[in-house]
Amino acid sequence: MRKLRPFLLGCAALAALHPLPLAAQEATPTASESGLGDIVVTARRVEENLQNVPVAVTGFNAEMLSNLNIANFGDLGATVPNLDVQRQFGSASAPQFYLRGVSTGSLKFETDAGIGLYIDGVYLGRPAGTAFDLADIERVEVLRGPQGTLFGRNATGGAINFITAAPRGELRVKAEGTIGNYDRYKGRVSVDLPAWGPLSVRLSYLHDENSGYVKNLTPGRTFTFTEPFGTVKSAKDFGRENTDAVSVAARLDFDALKIDYKFDYTDKTSTQLGQQLLGFDPSFAGTAPFFYSDPSIVVGPSTKRQKALALDFTTPSHLKIQGHSLTAAYDFNDQITLKSITAYRKLDEFVGGNDIDGGALVVGGLPFTPISSIQDRHQDQWSEELQLLGNMGQFEWVVGGFWFKEKGNDDNPVFIGTLFPPVTLEPSRGPGTGTTVNIFGVPSDYLAGSDASVRNKSLAGYAHLTWRSDAFELAGGIRYTKDKRREELRAAGLIPFVTPAETFNASSDHWDFDATATYIVNPDVRFYARFATGYLSGGVLGGVEFKPETVKSYEVGFKGDLIDNTLRINAALFHTDRKNVQTLAFNAASGTFILSAPKAEENGFELEVIAVPTEGLTFNTSFGYLDAKLADNPTLGPVNSLAPKYTLNVGGQYDAPHFSNDSYLSFRVDGAFKDKRLSDPVQNSATAQLTTLPSRFDINARLSLVDMPIGGTKAKVSAWVQNLTDNQKLEFARNLSTSVIGVFQVPRTYGLDVGFEF
């Protein structure tokens, strides 16, 4: 991939300069031309206008994605009501999502996420490792609230679907480039090839890189481990990314039969934002001076964002993601279609070293860590979904079946109070094993870590029926899901030095339902009421079985395009009841564990408004309110909800009158607010101040010269800035039962984009 990069970027540059005739542009109405344009979503597994779907859903087309600089799942947090996305520590590629109070982001293969993540309708079994860029995104849709009937298990909070571009069957080239501060360089080229009979193909390549935002005071320190870890070297800086991504889309069109193959591949090397030491748990603080045995390194705690940290064990991580999907749709006639989605996806991530304690420490001349880890993860999955879709008169329906199988291996020792002598390091699996040296008397590097494999299977069948008249629409669905889960523990806790390696099995099944009634005032205005259930699969973690989480949701909503299609108002009011709530927590004694709350209740409100008061001027805002209450854990007491109570996004865009050459200036500004929120699910009054994330309001801006004629084509040049006011707020924090560690948000970034399409 690295060798191909100069060649592909060179092709993009040559293509951009070659004076080919401008291809006919796809007709896409803009706000200034025809009021508010339609946005297509597949919330009910068929393409529909977003305004006609009785579900709380936010949709983005390609132009919106470009203006908002959205390239992956992690970029959506500032644009959707009651959605928060945080960059946690533990992996540079595992963002933490909160949607209507439901969270995801665990690095553990044994646990699933309550938010369904999809690419081209294919379910991603592992939410960890989703901060990867796709080379060719066409649109995105975010469904809020349980989607248990049509999207299945693990969509209790909602579903997020990225749809990549399909081939067009005519020669077209699109090339884009970006330069920015922190050594930001980005290039992307997409090529549509002319159709060859029934076959059309589209190829895309993306390269994106930047240097880090925080310097490492201890770069280049090397540690050599036994396989599968090998030699690791501490990072030069934190927040650095280097991504190459490729996508291929091919279509065979035989009229009644259409076959689409899509392939995406991402190779990403990156470092975390940098774990900063915020303070100590009071029960541990008395021993803190013991760690400052290297006077040349300053590792004292601070609640202010530092421009340099001493992390001698945090190394770059390397993520490889690939996906293949084959979608075939056969139209028996105008009313009935049979559709098959067959997919394979693979994840390989060497997370590398993770200096969890937030300091570079030396004891007796040897590197020492109060708590750090190293991790190597691999996962692959197969899935098959078969759908029979029909529309007959006033009825539309879909009947489907879904099969999913995954396997994964995760080797993740956690070093507690450990010295690293200058030898090949083998993590200890019990007394008398390994070459690490523990000075706290902890008998194993896997006491809080694990070396485990998983084998998970899921099988489901579902049906959904919609009846429409001019004034009413009634819809309902049902789904049955059966899950089987297996955990093979080679090392974890007291395994294997007290009890032998063991395999644990769990199974569960569930029926889900939804029902929706819609009153259609006129083609542009409708009210709806919806009831839906959801199911988050249970399983086994560390040999301890945990129950499935279930949810019931009640929602009423309004969707309206008003004032001659110049004002769009979408609103939803919801109440959610959850049982056996699965919250992931961590402490140094037991590592990651399920912090279960018997029940939870969320009440909330969401509002999205887009207005075009005059030609060329567009305003948008979204507001989310969430009141989340979790019951106490029977053993540990109160459990914190980590979702913000208020989220707000405001934005505006002005497209100036066209110049004589038909180009024009466009200015856009967006602001995103999220309320203060907790970042640790375990309540601890002594450290609550350190683990409370402050409220923040971030501003992004973009100034563009659009449709500038150059060499027989048209170009778009944009100057942009993100985090305009250079906020430096705490983004994620956690009490590790020893020290309190946090990461801070990305500072102000700015740059210049240039794009051509012909």
PDB file of C-alpha atoms in Angstrom, residues 619-743:
ATOM      1  CA  PHE A 619     -29.785  27.826   8.940  1.00  0.00           C
ATOM      2  CA  ASN A 620     -29.861  24.559  10.847  1.00  0.00           C
ATOM      3  CA  THR A 621     -30.059  23.533  14.470  1.00  0.00           C
ATOM      4  CA  SER A 622     -30.506  20.351  16.441  1.00  0.00           C
ATOM      5  CA  PHE A 623     -31.204  20.030  20.144  1.00  0.00           C
ATOM      6  CA  GLY A 624     -31.238  17.001  22.401  1.00  0.00           C
ATOM      7  CA  TYR A 625     -32.349  16.638  26.014  1.00  0.00           C
ATOM      8  CA  LEU A 626     -31.804  13.430  27.962  1.00  0.00           C
ATOM      9  CA  ASP A 627     -32.721  12.603  31.557  1.00  0.00           C
ATOM     10  CA  ALA A 628     -31.097   9.232  32.301  1.00  0.00           C
ATOM     11  CA  LYS A 629     -31.489   7.385  35.599  1.00  0.00           C
ATOM     12  CA  LEU A 630     -29.724   4.086  36.352  1.00  0.00           C
ATOM     13  CA  ALA A 631     -30.584   1.920  39.329  1.00  0.00           C
ATOM     14  CA  ASP A 632     -27.896   0.947  41.848  1.00  0.00           C
ATOM     15  CA  ASN A 633     -25.662  -2.050  41.322  1.00  0.00           C
ATOM     16  CA  PRO A 634     -26.465  -4.526  44.142  1.00  0.00           C
ATOM     17  CA  THR A 635     -22.777  -4.740  45.143  1.00  0.00           C
ATOM     18  CA  LEU A 636     -21.078  -1.479  44.139  1.00  0.00           C
ATOM     19  CA  GLY A 637     -23.981   0.902  44.636  1.00  0.00           C
ATOM     20  CA  PRO A 638     -24.887   3.814  42.329  1.00  0.00           C
ATOM     21  CA  VAL A 639     -24.051   3.571  38.618  1.00  0.00           C
ATOM     22  CA  ASN A 640     -23.433   6.753  36.650  1.00  0.00           C
ATOM     23  CA  SER A 641     -24.968   7.552  33.302  1.00  0.00           C
ATOM     24  CA  LEU A 642     -22.192   8.943  31.109  1.00  0.00           C
ATOM     25  CA  ALA A 643     -24.331  10.637  28.454  1.00  0.00           C
ATOM     26  CA  PRO A 644     -24.654  14.452  28.432  1.00  0.00           C
ATOM     27  CA  LYS A 645     -28.024  15.883  29.449  1.00  0.00           C
ATOM     28  CA  TYR A 646     -28.027  18.546  26.719  1.00  0.00           C
ATOM     29  CA  THR A 647     -26.590  18.522  23.202  1.00  0.00           C
ATOM     30  CA  LEU A 648     -26.956  21.394  20.747  1.00  0.00           C
ATOM     31  CA  ASN A 649     -25.766  22.054  17.215  1.00  0.00           C
ATOM     32  CA  VAL A 650     -26.272  25.332  15.362  1.00  0.00           C
ATOM     33  CA  GLY A 651     -25.061  26.137  11.871  1.00  0.00           C
ATOM     34  CA  GLY A 652     -25.510  28.460   8.962  1.00  0.00           C
ATOM     35  CA  GLN A 653     -24.406  28.653   5.345  1.00  0.00           C
ATOM     36  CA  TYR A 654     -24.449  31.569   2.930  1.00  0.00           C
ATOM     37  CA  ASP A 655     -23.995  31.039  -0.814  1.00  0.00           C
ATOM     38  CA  ALA A 656     -23.222  34.420  -2.396  1.00  0.00           C
ATOM     39  CA  PRO A 657     -24.522  35.483  -5.836  1.00  0.00           C
ATOM     40  CA  HIS A 658     -22.633  33.944  -8.739  1.00  0.00           C
ATOM     41  CA  PHE A 659     -19.752  35.710 -10.437  1.00  0.00           C
ATOM     42  CA  SER A 660     -19.679  36.195 -14.202  1.00  0.00           C
ATOM     43  CA  ASN A 661     -17.861  32.846 -14.650  1.00  0.00           C
ATOM     44  CA  ASP A 662     -20.627  31.118 -12.647  1.00  0.00           C
ATOM     45  CA  SER A 663     -18.422  30.506  -9.591  1.00  0.00           C
ATOM     46  CA  TYR A 664     -19.550  31.712  -6.177  1.00  0.00           C
ATOM     47  CA  LEU A 665     -18.405  32.075  -2.583  1.00  0.00           C
ATOM     48  CA  SER A 666     -19.883  29.922   0.159  1.00  0.00           C
ATOM     49  CA  PHE A 667     -19.364  30.467   3.884  1.00  0.00           C
ATOM     50  CA  ARG A 668     -20.410  27.989   6.567  1.00  0.00           C
ATOM     51  CA  VAL A 669     -20.067  28.034  10.357  1.00  0.00           C
ATOM     52  CA  ASP A 670     -21.147  25.328  12.829  1.00  0.00           C
ATOM     53  CA  GLY A 671     -21.215  25.301  16.608  1.00  0.00           C
ATOM     54  CA  ALA A 672     -21.654  22.246  18.819  1.00  0.00           C
ATOM     55  CA  PHE A 673     -22.446  22.268  22.533  1.00  0.00           C
ATOM     56  CA  LYS A 674     -22.540  19.368  24.942  1.00  0.00           C
ATOM     57  CA  ASP A 675     -23.325  19.609  28.601  1.00  0.00           C
ATOM     58  CA  LYS A 676     -20.984  18.577  31.384  1.00  0.00           C
ATOM     59  CA  ARG A 677     -21.112  14.841  31.980  1.00  0.00           C
ATOM     60  CA  LEU A 678     -19.555  12.101  34.043  1.00  0.00           C
ATOM     61  CA  SER A 679     -16.859   9.870  32.586  1.00  0.00           C
ATOM     62  CA  ASP A 680     -16.650   7.063  35.142  1.00  0.00           C
ATOM     63  CA  PRO A 681     -19.580   4.666  35.661  1.00  0.00           C
ATOM     64  CA  VAL A 682     -18.492   3.888  39.248  1.00  0.00           C
ATOM     65  CA  GLN A 683     -19.437   6.652  41.657  1.00  0.00           C
ATOM     66  CA  ASN A 684     -16.512   7.824  43.778  1.00  0.00           C
ATOM     67  CA  SER A 685     -17.010  11.118  45.576  1.00  0.00           C
ATOM     68  CA  ALA A 686     -13.268  11.475  46.208  1.00  0.00           C
ATOM     69  CA  THR A 687     -12.429  11.560  42.484  1.00  0.00           C
ATOM     70  CA  ALA A 688     -15.732  12.766  40.978  1.00  0.00           C
ATOM     71  CA  GLN A 689     -14.329  16.223  40.310  1.00  0.00           C
ATOM     72  CA  LEU A 690     -11.464  14.759  38.280  1.00  0.00           C
ATOM     73  CA  THR A 691     -13.708  12.462  36.222  1.00  0.00           C
ATOM     74  CA  THR A 692     -16.401  15.053  35.440  1.00  0.00           C
ATOM     75  CA  LEU A 693     -16.067  16.317  31.879  1.00  0.00           C
ATOM     76  CA  PRO A 694     -16.781  20.053  31.518  1.00  0.00           C
ATOM     77  CA  SER A 695     -19.367  21.475  29.147  1.00  0.00           C
ATOM     78  CA  ARG A 696     -17.960  22.789  25.890  1.00  0.00           C
ATOM     79  CA  PHE A 697     -18.944  24.686  22.772  1.00  0.00           C
ATOM     80  CA  ASP A 698     -16.820  24.004  19.697  1.00  0.00           C
ATOM     81  CA  ILE A 699     -16.930  26.120  16.524  1.00  0.00           C
ATOM     82  CA  ASN A 700     -15.983  25.022  13.011  1.00  0.00           C
ATOM     83  CA  ALA A 701     -15.930  27.288   9.949  1.00  0.00           C
ATOM     84  CA  ARG A 702     -15.371  26.895   6.195  1.00  0.00           C
ATOM     85  CA  LEU A 703     -15.022  29.434   3.350  1.00  0.00           C
ATOM     86  CA  SER A 704     -15.233  28.015  -0.184  1.00  0.00           C
ATOM     87  CA  LEU A 705     -14.902  29.210  -3.747  1.00  0.00           C
ATOM     88  CA  VAL A 706     -17.193  26.849  -5.648  1.00  0.00           C
ATOM     89  CA  ASP A 707     -17.342  25.936  -9.369  1.00  0.00           C
ATOM     90  CA  MET A 708     -14.223  27.859 -10.314  1.00  0.00           C
ATOM     91  CA  PRO A 709     -13.455  27.088 -14.017  1.00  0.00           C
ATOM     92  CA  ILE A 710      -9.994  25.541 -14.448  1.00  0.00           C
ATOM     93  CA  GLY A 711      -8.701  23.641 -17.510  1.00  0.00           C
ATOM     94  CA  GLY A 712     -12.040  22.480 -18.830  1.00  0.00           C
ATOM     95  CA  THR A 713     -13.347  21.442 -15.437  1.00  0.00           C
ATOM     96  CA  LYS A 714     -14.558  23.118 -12.271  1.00  0.00           C
ATOM     97  CA  ALA A 715     -12.769  23.294  -8.955  1.00  0.00           C
ATOM     98  CA  LYS A 716     -13.741  23.913  -5.370  1.00  0.00           C
ATOM     99  CA  VAL A 717     -11.257  25.559  -2.996  1.00  0.00           C
ATOM    100  CA  SER A 718     -12.034  25.702   0.729  1.00  0.00           C
ATOM    101  CA  ALA A 719     -10.255  27.190   3.727  1.00  0.00           C
ATOM    102  CA  TRP A 720     -11.436  25.615   6.974  1.00  0.00           C
ATOM    103  CA  VAL A 721     -10.833  25.626  10.706  1.00  0.00           C
ATOM    104  CA  GLN A 722     -12.031  23.216  13.392  1.00  0.00           C
ATOM    105  CA  ASN A 723     -12.202  24.084  17.076  1.00  0.00           C
ATOM    106  CA  LEU A 724     -11.871  27.738  16.118  1.00  0.00           C
ATOM    107  CA  THR A 725     -11.556  28.979  19.714  1.00  0.00           C
ATOM    108  CA  ASP A 726      -8.922  26.331  20.511  1.00  0.00           C
ATOM    109  CA  ASN A 727     -10.846  24.702  23.358  1.00  0.00           C
ATOM    110  CA  GLN A 728      -8.655  22.439  25.450  1.00  0.00           C
ATOM    111  CA  LYS A 729     -11.259  20.588  27.484  1.00  0.00           C
ATOM    112  CA  LEU A 730     -11.058  17.167  29.087  1.00  0.00           C
ATOM    113  CA  GLU A 731     -12.688  14.615  26.763  1.00  0.00           C
ATOM    114  CA  PHE A 732     -12.420  11.307  28.628  1.00  0.00           C
ATOM    115  CA  ALA A 733     -11.379  10.364  32.184  1.00  0.00           C
ATOM    116  CA  ARG A 734     -11.353   7.275  34.353  1.00  0.00           C
ATOM    117  CA  ASN A 735     -10.390   6.346  37.914  1.00  0.00           C
ATOM    118  CA  LEU A 736      -8.254   3.215  37.619  1.00  0.00           C
ATOM    119  CA  SER A 737      -8.500   2.627  41.403  1.00  0.00           C
ATOM    120  CA  THR A 738      -4.896   3.872  41.595  1.00  0.00           C
ATOM    121  CA  SER A 739      -4.463   6.993  39.505  1.00  0.00           C
ATOM    122  CA  VAL A 740      -6.997   9.089  37.603  1.00  0.00           C
ATOM    123  CA  ILE A 741      -6.185   9.382  33.898  1.00  0.00           C
ATOM    124  CA  GLY A 742      -7.716  11.548  31.175  1.00  0.00           C
ATOM    125  CA  VAL A 743      -7.335  12.626  27.556  1.00  0.00           C
TER     126      VAL A 743
END
